[in-house]
N, C-alpha and C. Protein backbone atom coordinates (compact mmCIF):
# COMPACT_ATOMS: atom_id res chain seq x y z
N MET A 1 -136.41 64.59 54.95
CA MET A 1 -135.53 63.48 55.97
C MET A 1 -135.90 62.27 56.06
N THR A 2 -134.48 61.55 56.02
CA THR A 2 -134.03 60.21 56.50
C THR A 2 -135.40 59.97 57.88
N ALA A 3 -136.23 58.49 57.36
CA ALA A 3 -136.77 58.40 58.97
C ALA A 3 -135.49 56.98 59.73
N LEU A 4 -135.92 57.90 60.66
CA LEU A 4 -134.87 57.07 61.90
C LEU A 4 -135.41 55.71 62.33
N GLU A 5 -134.29 55.29 62.28
CA GLU A 5 -134.29 53.90 62.83
C GLU A 5 -133.90 53.62 64.31
N PRO A 6 -133.91 52.52 64.56
CA PRO A 6 -133.54 51.98 66.21
C PRO A 6 -131.54 51.30 65.80
N GLY A 7 -131.76 52.36 67.03
CA GLY A 7 -130.08 51.97 67.21
C GLY A 7 -129.31 53.45 66.87
N MET A 8 -130.19 54.85 66.34
CA MET A 8 -129.32 55.67 66.32
C MET A 8 -129.95 56.49 67.56
N SER A 9 -129.43 57.67 67.23
CA SER A 9 -129.25 58.94 68.38
C SER A 9 -130.52 59.09 68.50
N ALA A 10 -131.31 59.86 69.18
CA ALA A 10 -132.54 60.66 69.36
C ALA A 10 -132.28 61.80 68.86
N PRO A 11 -132.50 62.60 67.87
CA PRO A 11 -131.94 63.66 67.29
C PRO A 11 -133.07 64.72 68.98
N ASP A 12 -131.98 65.42 69.67
CA ASP A 12 -131.84 66.74 70.70
C ASP A 12 -133.20 67.63 70.36
N PHE A 13 -134.00 68.04 71.36
CA PHE A 13 -135.04 69.15 71.05
C PHE A 13 -135.10 70.08 72.59
N THR A 14 -135.24 71.23 72.78
CA THR A 14 -135.99 72.06 73.94
C THR A 14 -137.13 72.86 73.27
N LEU A 15 -138.31 71.98 74.00
CA LEU A 15 -139.48 72.55 73.23
C LEU A 15 -140.36 73.12 74.68
N GLN A 16 -141.20 74.25 74.88
CA GLN A 16 -142.35 74.41 76.03
C GLN A 16 -143.16 73.33 76.05
N ASN A 17 -143.22 73.21 77.19
CA ASN A 17 -145.20 72.12 77.64
C ASN A 17 -145.91 73.35 77.59
N GLN A 18 -146.85 72.26 77.86
CA GLN A 18 -147.96 73.30 78.51
C GLN A 18 -148.27 73.98 79.15
N ARG A 19 -147.47 73.90 80.10
CA ARG A 19 -147.25 75.42 81.74
C ARG A 19 -146.15 75.85 81.01
N GLY A 20 -145.90 76.15 79.91
CA GLY A 20 -144.52 77.69 79.47
C GLY A 20 -143.10 77.00 79.75
N GLU A 21 -142.91 75.71 80.43
CA GLU A 21 -142.02 75.47 80.60
C GLU A 21 -140.95 74.56 79.51
N SER A 22 -139.41 75.14 79.38
CA SER A 22 -138.96 74.53 78.88
C SER A 22 -139.03 73.12 79.17
N VAL A 23 -138.78 71.86 78.34
CA VAL A 23 -138.81 70.58 78.24
C VAL A 23 -137.50 70.05 77.47
N SER A 24 -136.48 69.20 77.71
CA SER A 24 -135.50 69.16 76.81
C SER A 24 -135.22 67.63 76.15
N LEU A 25 -134.90 67.08 75.49
CA LEU A 25 -134.21 65.10 75.48
C LEU A 25 -133.49 64.54 76.94
N ASP A 26 -132.45 65.60 77.09
CA ASP A 26 -131.90 65.28 78.42
C ASP A 26 -131.94 65.34 79.30
N ASP A 27 -133.38 66.10 79.66
CA ASP A 27 -134.19 66.07 81.19
C ASP A 27 -134.46 64.42 81.26
N PHE A 28 -134.37 63.33 80.09
CA PHE A 28 -134.95 62.02 80.30
C PHE A 28 -133.50 61.57 80.04
N ALA A 29 -132.66 61.58 80.42
CA ALA A 29 -131.72 60.70 80.66
C ALA A 29 -131.17 60.26 81.97
N GLY A 30 -131.06 58.73 81.55
CA GLY A 30 -131.33 57.78 82.11
C GLY A 30 -132.66 57.14 82.42
N LYS A 31 -133.57 57.97 81.98
CA LYS A 31 -134.78 57.31 82.20
C LYS A 31 -135.29 56.54 80.11
N LYS A 32 -136.37 55.71 80.11
CA LYS A 32 -137.07 55.58 78.77
C LYS A 32 -138.00 56.42 78.80
N LEU A 33 -137.98 57.03 77.14
CA LEU A 33 -139.10 58.11 76.84
C LEU A 33 -139.91 57.35 76.20
N VAL A 34 -141.26 57.82 75.59
CA VAL A 34 -142.03 56.99 75.04
C VAL A 34 -142.21 58.36 74.14
N LEU A 35 -141.72 58.97 72.88
CA LEU A 35 -142.24 60.28 72.58
C LEU A 35 -143.26 60.28 71.47
N TRP A 36 -144.09 61.09 71.34
CA TRP A 36 -145.34 61.03 70.57
C TRP A 36 -145.99 61.73 70.06
N PHE A 37 -145.36 61.66 68.60
CA PHE A 37 -146.14 63.09 67.62
C PHE A 37 -147.34 62.99 66.99
N TYR A 38 -148.56 64.21 66.98
CA TYR A 38 -149.98 64.38 66.84
C TYR A 38 -150.43 65.36 65.93
N PRO A 39 -151.07 65.29 65.19
CA PRO A 39 -151.34 66.46 64.05
C PRO A 39 -152.14 67.61 65.18
N GLU A 40 -153.11 67.14 65.94
CA GLU A 40 -153.91 68.40 66.66
C GLU A 40 -154.40 68.07 68.04
N ALA A 41 -153.73 69.08 68.92
CA ALA A 41 -155.12 68.56 69.96
C ALA A 41 -155.87 68.67 69.94
N LEU A 42 -157.58 68.63 70.59
CA LEU A 42 -158.90 68.90 70.41
C LEU A 42 -159.23 68.94 69.10
N THR A 43 -158.47 67.61 68.67
CA THR A 43 -159.80 67.04 67.05
C THR A 43 -159.87 65.37 68.14
N PRO A 44 -160.86 65.17 67.53
CA PRO A 44 -161.14 63.40 68.10
C PRO A 44 -160.20 62.56 68.11
N ALA A 45 -159.80 61.93 67.30
CA ALA A 45 -158.87 60.76 67.43
C ALA A 45 -157.72 61.62 68.08
N CYS A 46 -156.82 62.83 67.95
CA CYS A 46 -155.63 63.47 68.72
C CYS A 46 -156.19 63.04 70.22
N GLN A 47 -157.20 63.52 70.48
CA GLN A 47 -157.74 63.72 71.95
C GLN A 47 -157.62 62.14 72.47
N GLY A 48 -158.58 61.33 71.57
CA GLY A 48 -158.31 59.69 72.17
C GLY A 48 -157.11 59.18 72.43
N GLN A 49 -156.24 59.57 71.83
CA GLN A 49 -155.09 59.00 71.87
C GLN A 49 -154.38 59.42 72.65
N ALA A 50 -154.69 61.06 73.04
CA ALA A 50 -154.14 61.39 74.34
C ALA A 50 -154.49 61.23 75.72
N CYS A 51 -156.05 61.00 75.56
CA CYS A 51 -156.74 60.25 77.17
C CYS A 51 -155.94 59.07 77.06
N ASP A 52 -155.75 58.20 75.67
CA ASP A 52 -155.67 56.25 76.11
C ASP A 52 -153.69 56.63 76.96
N PHE A 53 -153.09 57.96 76.71
CA PHE A 53 -152.01 57.80 77.12
C PHE A 53 -152.12 58.10 78.41
N ARG A 54 -153.08 58.79 79.17
CA ARG A 54 -153.12 59.59 79.97
C ARG A 54 -153.38 58.68 80.95
N ASP A 55 -154.53 57.34 80.60
CA ASP A 55 -154.96 56.81 81.06
C ASP A 55 -153.79 55.34 81.44
N HIS A 56 -152.95 55.27 80.75
CA HIS A 56 -151.95 54.30 80.94
C HIS A 56 -150.65 54.99 81.30
N HIS A 57 -150.46 56.28 81.92
CA HIS A 57 -149.49 57.20 81.97
C HIS A 57 -148.81 56.00 83.53
N ALA A 58 -149.77 55.82 84.59
CA ALA A 58 -149.38 55.26 85.40
C ALA A 58 -148.65 53.85 85.22
N SER A 59 -149.49 53.38 84.54
CA SER A 59 -148.84 51.73 83.95
C SER A 59 -147.34 52.40 83.70
N LEU A 60 -146.77 52.67 82.65
CA LEU A 60 -146.12 53.25 81.56
C LEU A 60 -144.65 53.44 82.58
N ARG A 61 -145.36 54.39 83.21
CA ARG A 61 -144.36 54.93 84.70
C ARG A 61 -143.79 54.21 85.39
N GLN A 62 -145.08 53.06 85.94
CA GLN A 62 -144.43 52.03 86.86
C GLN A 62 -143.20 51.42 85.84
N SER A 63 -143.51 51.12 84.68
CA SER A 63 -142.38 50.54 83.98
C SER A 63 -141.54 51.15 83.53
N GLY A 64 -141.13 52.20 83.69
CA GLY A 64 -140.10 53.00 83.53
C GLY A 64 -139.51 53.79 82.58
N TYR A 65 -141.19 54.00 81.71
CA TYR A 65 -141.02 55.11 81.09
C TYR A 65 -141.93 56.19 81.47
N GLU A 66 -141.15 57.19 80.71
CA GLU A 66 -142.17 58.48 80.56
C GLU A 66 -142.69 58.67 79.56
N VAL A 67 -143.53 59.96 79.66
CA VAL A 67 -143.97 60.02 77.93
C VAL A 67 -144.07 61.39 77.29
N VAL A 68 -144.14 61.81 76.81
CA VAL A 68 -143.94 63.24 75.74
C VAL A 68 -145.00 63.20 74.71
N GLY A 69 -145.63 64.06 74.57
CA GLY A 69 -146.85 63.91 73.17
C GLY A 69 -146.19 65.56 72.60
N VAL A 70 -145.99 65.32 71.54
CA VAL A 70 -145.71 66.38 70.23
C VAL A 70 -146.79 66.89 69.42
N SER A 71 -146.73 68.02 69.15
CA SER A 71 -147.69 68.86 68.19
C SER A 71 -147.29 69.92 67.78
N ARG A 72 -147.92 70.59 66.84
CA ARG A 72 -147.52 71.82 66.48
C ARG A 72 -148.51 73.01 66.66
N ASP A 73 -149.24 72.36 67.57
CA ASP A 73 -149.76 73.67 68.76
C ASP A 73 -149.60 74.65 69.28
N SER A 74 -149.89 76.18 69.94
CA SER A 74 -149.37 76.78 70.73
C SER A 74 -149.32 76.47 71.69
N VAL A 75 -148.59 76.69 72.71
CA VAL A 75 -148.81 76.45 74.25
C VAL A 75 -150.01 76.55 74.77
N GLU A 76 -150.44 77.91 74.32
CA GLU A 76 -152.37 77.76 75.28
C GLU A 76 -153.42 76.98 74.82
N LYS A 77 -153.04 76.42 73.09
CA LYS A 77 -153.89 75.26 73.12
C LYS A 77 -154.06 74.43 73.43
N LEU A 78 -152.15 74.05 73.79
CA LEU A 78 -151.91 72.82 74.54
C LEU A 78 -152.39 72.71 76.24
N ALA A 79 -152.44 74.45 76.91
CA ALA A 79 -152.40 73.93 77.76
C ALA A 79 -154.50 73.90 78.31
N LYS A 80 -154.87 74.25 76.96
CA LYS A 80 -156.47 74.22 77.01
C LYS A 80 -156.55 72.16 76.78
N ALA A 81 -156.32 72.23 76.37
CA ALA A 81 -156.43 70.42 75.99
C ALA A 81 -156.08 69.99 77.00
N ALA A 82 -154.56 69.91 77.95
CA ALA A 82 -154.63 68.89 79.17
C ALA A 82 -154.91 69.29 79.92
N ALA A 83 -156.20 70.52 80.15
CA ALA A 83 -156.95 71.05 81.17
C ALA A 83 -158.20 70.45 81.20
N GLN A 84 -158.51 70.57 79.96
CA GLN A 84 -159.76 69.59 79.13
C GLN A 84 -159.71 68.20 79.83
N ASP A 85 -158.80 67.69 79.65
CA ASP A 85 -158.60 66.06 79.28
C ASP A 85 -158.28 65.60 80.83
N GLY A 86 -157.51 66.17 81.58
CA GLY A 86 -156.94 65.64 82.72
C GLY A 86 -155.41 64.99 82.21
N ILE A 87 -154.96 66.10 81.42
CA ILE A 87 -153.93 65.10 80.87
C ILE A 87 -152.39 65.51 81.99
N THR A 88 -151.64 64.23 81.75
CA THR A 88 -150.63 64.35 83.30
C THR A 88 -149.05 64.02 82.87
N TYR A 89 -149.03 63.96 81.80
CA TYR A 89 -147.64 63.76 80.94
C TYR A 89 -147.62 65.65 80.56
N ASP A 90 -146.51 65.58 79.16
CA ASP A 90 -145.74 66.94 78.80
C ASP A 90 -146.47 66.76 77.70
N LEU A 91 -147.18 67.91 76.97
CA LEU A 91 -147.19 68.45 76.07
C LEU A 91 -146.83 69.69 75.38
N LEU A 92 -145.33 69.29 74.69
CA LEU A 92 -144.74 70.52 73.91
C LEU A 92 -145.24 70.92 72.38
N SER A 93 -144.67 72.38 72.73
CA SER A 93 -145.48 72.88 71.03
C SER A 93 -144.42 72.64 70.35
N ASP A 94 -144.51 72.26 69.30
CA ASP A 94 -143.36 72.62 67.92
C ASP A 94 -143.91 73.37 66.70
N ALA A 95 -144.38 74.19 67.50
CA ALA A 95 -144.69 75.33 65.80
C ALA A 95 -143.87 75.65 65.16
N ASP A 96 -143.06 75.61 64.89
CA ASP A 96 -142.31 76.05 63.40
C ASP A 96 -141.34 74.04 63.06
N ARG A 97 -142.19 73.34 63.23
CA ARG A 97 -141.86 72.36 63.23
C ARG A 97 -140.75 71.39 63.08
N LYS A 98 -139.58 71.92 63.50
CA LYS A 98 -138.23 71.52 63.19
C LYS A 98 -137.82 70.39 64.02
N VAL A 99 -138.88 70.04 65.41
CA VAL A 99 -138.46 68.46 66.04
C VAL A 99 -139.16 67.54 64.65
N HIS A 100 -140.14 68.48 64.39
CA HIS A 100 -140.91 67.42 63.47
C HIS A 100 -140.08 67.32 62.64
N GLU A 101 -139.80 67.83 61.97
CA GLU A 101 -138.57 67.62 60.52
C GLU A 101 -137.53 66.91 60.76
N ALA A 102 -137.03 67.04 62.16
CA ALA A 102 -135.54 66.29 62.99
C ALA A 102 -136.18 64.72 62.92
N TYR A 103 -137.28 64.03 63.40
CA TYR A 103 -137.64 62.82 63.61
C TYR A 103 -138.31 62.12 62.25
N GLY A 104 -138.71 63.03 61.27
CA GLY A 104 -139.17 62.83 60.24
C GLY A 104 -140.43 62.06 59.92
N VAL A 105 -141.19 63.08 60.50
CA VAL A 105 -143.05 63.20 61.03
C VAL A 105 -143.56 63.94 60.45
N TRP A 106 -143.01 65.08 59.46
CA TRP A 106 -143.39 66.14 58.58
C TRP A 106 -143.04 65.33 57.25
N GLY A 107 -144.47 65.38 56.47
CA GLY A 107 -144.15 64.98 54.97
C GLY A 107 -145.49 64.90 54.50
N GLU A 108 -144.91 64.27 53.72
CA GLU A 108 -146.00 63.71 52.49
C GLU A 108 -147.02 62.01 53.11
N LYS A 109 -148.03 62.46 53.19
CA LYS A 109 -148.88 61.22 53.86
C LYS A 109 -150.23 61.02 53.14
N SER A 110 -150.69 60.13 52.66
CA SER A 110 -151.85 59.45 52.57
C SER A 110 -153.21 60.16 53.61
N MET A 111 -154.05 60.75 52.65
CA MET A 111 -155.29 61.66 53.61
C MET A 111 -156.92 60.88 52.75
N TYR A 112 -157.41 59.98 52.78
CA TYR A 112 -158.55 60.15 52.47
C TYR A 112 -158.22 60.13 51.44
N GLY A 113 -157.72 58.82 50.74
CA GLY A 113 -157.03 58.73 49.30
C GLY A 113 -156.20 59.62 48.80
N ARG A 114 -155.40 60.82 49.31
CA ARG A 114 -155.33 62.32 48.18
C ARG A 114 -153.84 61.98 49.28
N THR A 115 -152.58 62.43 48.59
CA THR A 115 -151.29 62.63 48.64
C THR A 115 -151.19 63.97 49.85
N VAL A 116 -151.24 64.41 50.74
CA VAL A 116 -151.16 65.70 51.36
C VAL A 116 -149.62 65.82 52.22
N ILE A 117 -149.40 66.70 52.26
CA ILE A 117 -148.29 67.46 53.66
C ILE A 117 -149.00 67.86 54.72
N GLY A 118 -148.33 66.60 56.12
CA GLY A 118 -148.55 66.54 57.58
C GLY A 118 -148.04 66.49 58.21
N VAL A 119 -148.68 65.62 59.33
CA VAL A 119 -148.05 65.45 60.51
C VAL A 119 -148.05 63.94 60.05
N LYS A 120 -147.03 63.08 60.32
CA LYS A 120 -146.99 61.43 59.92
C LYS A 120 -147.38 60.90 61.93
N ARG A 121 -148.43 60.79 62.21
CA ARG A 121 -148.79 60.82 63.60
C ARG A 121 -148.01 59.19 64.01
N SER A 122 -146.73 60.10 64.38
CA SER A 122 -145.56 58.76 64.97
C SER A 122 -145.06 58.37 66.35
N THR A 123 -144.99 57.52 67.03
CA THR A 123 -143.71 57.41 68.00
C THR A 123 -142.56 56.57 68.34
N PHE A 124 -141.88 57.32 69.33
CA PHE A 124 -140.32 56.89 69.34
C PHE A 124 -140.37 56.18 70.74
N VAL A 125 -139.68 55.04 70.83
CA VAL A 125 -139.45 54.81 72.13
C VAL A 125 -137.74 55.20 72.13
N ILE A 126 -137.26 55.69 73.23
CA ILE A 126 -136.23 56.01 73.33
C ILE A 126 -135.38 55.65 74.65
N ASP A 127 -133.83 54.70 74.59
CA ASP A 127 -133.45 54.79 76.32
C ASP A 127 -133.21 55.42 76.86
N GLU A 128 -132.46 55.03 77.88
CA GLU A 128 -131.78 56.21 78.74
C GLU A 128 -130.81 56.48 78.34
N ASN A 129 -130.05 56.45 77.08
CA ASN A 129 -128.96 56.55 76.75
C ASN A 129 -129.06 57.54 75.46
N GLY A 130 -130.62 57.88 75.31
CA GLY A 130 -130.96 58.49 74.23
C GLY A 130 -130.34 58.37 72.86
N LYS A 131 -130.71 56.79 72.47
CA LYS A 131 -130.88 56.17 71.56
C LYS A 131 -131.94 55.40 70.93
N ILE A 132 -132.82 55.30 70.54
CA ILE A 132 -133.97 54.62 69.52
C ILE A 132 -134.26 53.45 69.58
N GLU A 133 -135.03 53.31 70.30
CA GLU A 133 -135.21 51.58 70.83
C GLU A 133 -136.16 51.13 70.01
N HIS A 134 -137.62 51.94 69.49
CA HIS A 134 -138.43 51.45 68.58
C HIS A 134 -138.92 52.51 67.88
N VAL A 135 -139.32 52.58 66.74
CA VAL A 135 -139.80 53.35 65.57
C VAL A 135 -141.68 53.15 65.32
N PHE A 136 -142.35 53.78 65.45
CA PHE A 136 -144.03 53.39 64.79
C PHE A 136 -143.92 54.75 63.70
N TYR A 137 -144.08 55.08 62.65
CA TYR A 137 -144.51 55.33 61.45
C TYR A 137 -145.39 55.62 61.36
N ASN A 138 -146.88 56.16 61.00
CA ASN A 138 -148.13 56.46 60.48
C ASN A 138 -148.72 55.38 61.08
N THR A 139 -149.20 55.32 62.51
CA THR A 139 -149.51 55.05 63.48
C THR A 139 -151.00 55.22 63.86
N ARG A 140 -151.99 54.59 63.80
CA ARG A 140 -152.99 54.92 64.05
C ARG A 140 -153.45 55.18 65.67
N ALA A 141 -154.27 56.23 65.47
CA ALA A 141 -154.83 56.78 67.03
C ALA A 141 -155.36 55.69 67.77
N LYS A 142 -156.40 54.97 67.60
CA LYS A 142 -157.14 53.81 68.27
C LYS A 142 -156.43 52.77 68.35
N ASN A 143 -156.21 52.00 69.35
CA ASN A 143 -155.71 50.82 69.48
C ASN A 143 -154.34 51.22 69.61
N HIS A 144 -153.67 52.73 69.69
CA HIS A 144 -152.64 52.78 69.58
C HIS A 144 -151.22 51.91 71.15
N LEU A 145 -152.29 52.32 71.99
CA LEU A 145 -151.55 52.07 73.43
C LEU A 145 -151.50 50.87 73.48
N ALA A 146 -152.61 49.46 72.96
CA ALA A 146 -152.90 47.88 72.98
C ALA A 146 -151.31 47.75 72.08
N MET A 147 -151.05 48.18 70.67
CA MET A 147 -149.86 47.08 70.01
C MET A 147 -148.77 48.10 70.68
N LEU A 148 -148.65 49.15 71.24
CA LEU A 148 -147.57 49.68 72.20
C LEU A 148 -146.99 48.52 73.45
N ASP A 149 -148.56 48.78 74.24
CA ASP A 149 -148.34 47.34 75.16
C ASP A 149 -147.32 46.13 74.97
N LYS A 150 -147.99 45.30 73.03
CA LYS A 150 -147.39 44.09 72.78
C LYS A 150 -145.91 44.41 73.03
N ARG A 151 -145.45 45.15 72.58
CA ARG A 151 -143.91 45.36 71.87
C ARG A 151 -143.41 45.95 73.54
N LEU A 152 -143.93 46.74 74.40
CA LEU A 152 -143.03 47.52 75.40
C LEU A 152 -144.03 46.72 76.97
N SER A 153 -144.87 46.05 76.72
CA SER A 153 -145.16 45.49 78.05
C SER A 153 -145.18 46.01 79.46
N PHE A 154 -145.97 46.72 79.78
CA PHE A 154 -146.33 47.79 80.25
C PHE A 154 -147.17 47.66 81.38
N SER A 155 -147.89 46.76 80.74
CA SER A 155 -149.62 46.88 81.63
C SER A 155 -149.46 46.15 82.98
N ALA A 156 -150.07 46.72 83.93
CA ALA A 156 -150.43 45.85 85.07
C ALA A 156 -151.71 44.34 84.83
N SER A 157 -150.94 43.85 84.81
CA SER A 157 -151.35 42.44 84.60
C SER A 157 -151.57 41.51 85.68
């Protein structure tokens, strides 16, 4: 899959959240969306990133951004992660990886010096009209929200 770039239309999706409810890109029409992809719920780095988004969720929303996380995990595992960590935004299950592939976040990546196939931790900022504003491929979990804040200025300072 070709990498997405700012100005492109965000690929459409409809996935189930941690409560088993359908969530679509269309649900965010007229709103800005931070859509982040991560490898696996309940692992240390992913859990830390999910909690960072939780901790900054109010500031993001106050600045007009909704937040949605996407992984290949089952709805049941996402429900467990959300309950355990008090996640206040939707976590979506993309078990068949179709949305991962549409966003270009599934494929070859470097891990511990080896090339492997897997999820490339990535974040997309989508505007009110469904256009991609920012693309961040191959991000790090640690300090990701600080980097996003520098670009989006959502902190309550």
